[in-house]
C-alpha positions as MATLAB code, in Angstrom:
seq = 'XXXXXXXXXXXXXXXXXXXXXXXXXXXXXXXXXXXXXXXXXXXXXXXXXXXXXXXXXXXXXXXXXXXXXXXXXXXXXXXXXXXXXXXXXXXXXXXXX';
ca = [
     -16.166  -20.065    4.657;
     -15.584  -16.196    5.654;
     -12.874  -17.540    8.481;
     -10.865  -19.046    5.726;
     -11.451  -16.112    3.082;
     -10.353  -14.004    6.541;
      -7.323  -16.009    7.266;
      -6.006  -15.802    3.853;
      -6.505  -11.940    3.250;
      -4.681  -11.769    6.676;
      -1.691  -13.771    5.177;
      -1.947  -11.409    2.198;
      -1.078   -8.807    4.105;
       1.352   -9.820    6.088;
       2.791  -11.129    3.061;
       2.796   -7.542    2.037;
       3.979   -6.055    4.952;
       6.776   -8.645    5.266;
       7.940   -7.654    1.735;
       7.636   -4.038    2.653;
      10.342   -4.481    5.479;
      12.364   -6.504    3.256;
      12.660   -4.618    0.039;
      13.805   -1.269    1.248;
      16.871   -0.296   -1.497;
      13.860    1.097   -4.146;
      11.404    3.385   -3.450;
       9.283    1.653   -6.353;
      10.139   -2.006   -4.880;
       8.651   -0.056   -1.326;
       5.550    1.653   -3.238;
       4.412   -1.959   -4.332;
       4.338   -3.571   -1.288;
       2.199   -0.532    0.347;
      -0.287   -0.874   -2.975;
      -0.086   -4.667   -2.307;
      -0.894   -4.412    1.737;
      -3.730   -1.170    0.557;
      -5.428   -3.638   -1.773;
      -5.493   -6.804    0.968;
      -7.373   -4.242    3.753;
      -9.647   -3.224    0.633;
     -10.747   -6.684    0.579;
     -10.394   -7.441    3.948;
     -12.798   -4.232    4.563;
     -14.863   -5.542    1.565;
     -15.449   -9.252    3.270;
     -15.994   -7.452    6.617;
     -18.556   -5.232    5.821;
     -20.269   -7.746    3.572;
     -20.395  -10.189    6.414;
     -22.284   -7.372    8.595;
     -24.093   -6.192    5.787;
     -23.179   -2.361    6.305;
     -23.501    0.101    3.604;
     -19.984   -0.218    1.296;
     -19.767    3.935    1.225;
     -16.523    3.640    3.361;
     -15.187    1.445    0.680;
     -15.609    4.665   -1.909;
     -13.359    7.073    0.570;
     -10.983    4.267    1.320;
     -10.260    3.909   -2.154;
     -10.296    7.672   -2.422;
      -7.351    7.938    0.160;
      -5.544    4.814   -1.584;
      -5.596    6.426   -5.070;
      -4.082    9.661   -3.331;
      -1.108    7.987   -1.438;
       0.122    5.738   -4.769;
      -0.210    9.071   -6.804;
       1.876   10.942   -3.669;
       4.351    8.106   -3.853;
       4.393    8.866   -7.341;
       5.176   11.911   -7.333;
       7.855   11.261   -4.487;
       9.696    9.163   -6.992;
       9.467   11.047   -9.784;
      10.799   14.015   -8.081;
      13.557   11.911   -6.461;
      14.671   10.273   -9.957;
      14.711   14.041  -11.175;
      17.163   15.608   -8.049;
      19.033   12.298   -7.630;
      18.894    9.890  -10.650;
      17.941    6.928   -9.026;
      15.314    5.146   -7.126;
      17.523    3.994   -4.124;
      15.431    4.812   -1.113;
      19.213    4.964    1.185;
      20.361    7.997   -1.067;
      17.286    9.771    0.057;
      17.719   12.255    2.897;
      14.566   14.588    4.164;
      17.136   16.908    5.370;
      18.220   17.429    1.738;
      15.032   19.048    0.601;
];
């Protein structure tokens, strides 16, 4: 039962991390497929430490450090769509800032 609830959280994210590497024109299209591959190792971690029967405090700072990289890639964009006017990650340059 937890092999196959393992095996398909495990497609999840590679599903996600497939899509990551494929979608790279938008920074938004990109920032999905990281919340998408964050929320399959939140379950993944979820089923894991269930199994064991550990204490689900990690789970709480996990979700801490989640909320704090969509609201930096957030801000990313925002501040992008403000300097550039678009989203597309290839008009990006960190030597620009």
């Amino acid at each position: 039962m937890f092999n196959m609830i393992l095996l398909v959280l495990m497609f999840m994210f590679m599903c996600g991390s497939f899509s990551f590497i494929l979608k790279r024109k938008h920074l938004l299209s990109m920032l999905l497929s990281l919340e998408y591959v964050v929320l399959s190792l939140f379950f993944m971690l979820l089923v894991m430490l269930m199994i064991y029967k550990w204490e689900l405090y990690f789970l709480m700072i996990f979700l801490t450090f989640s909320v704090c990289e969509g609201v930096l890639g957030l801000a990313i964009m925002v501040s992008m769509i403000r300097t550039h006017g678009n989203d597309y990650f290839q008009s990006y340059s960190i030597m620009q800032c």
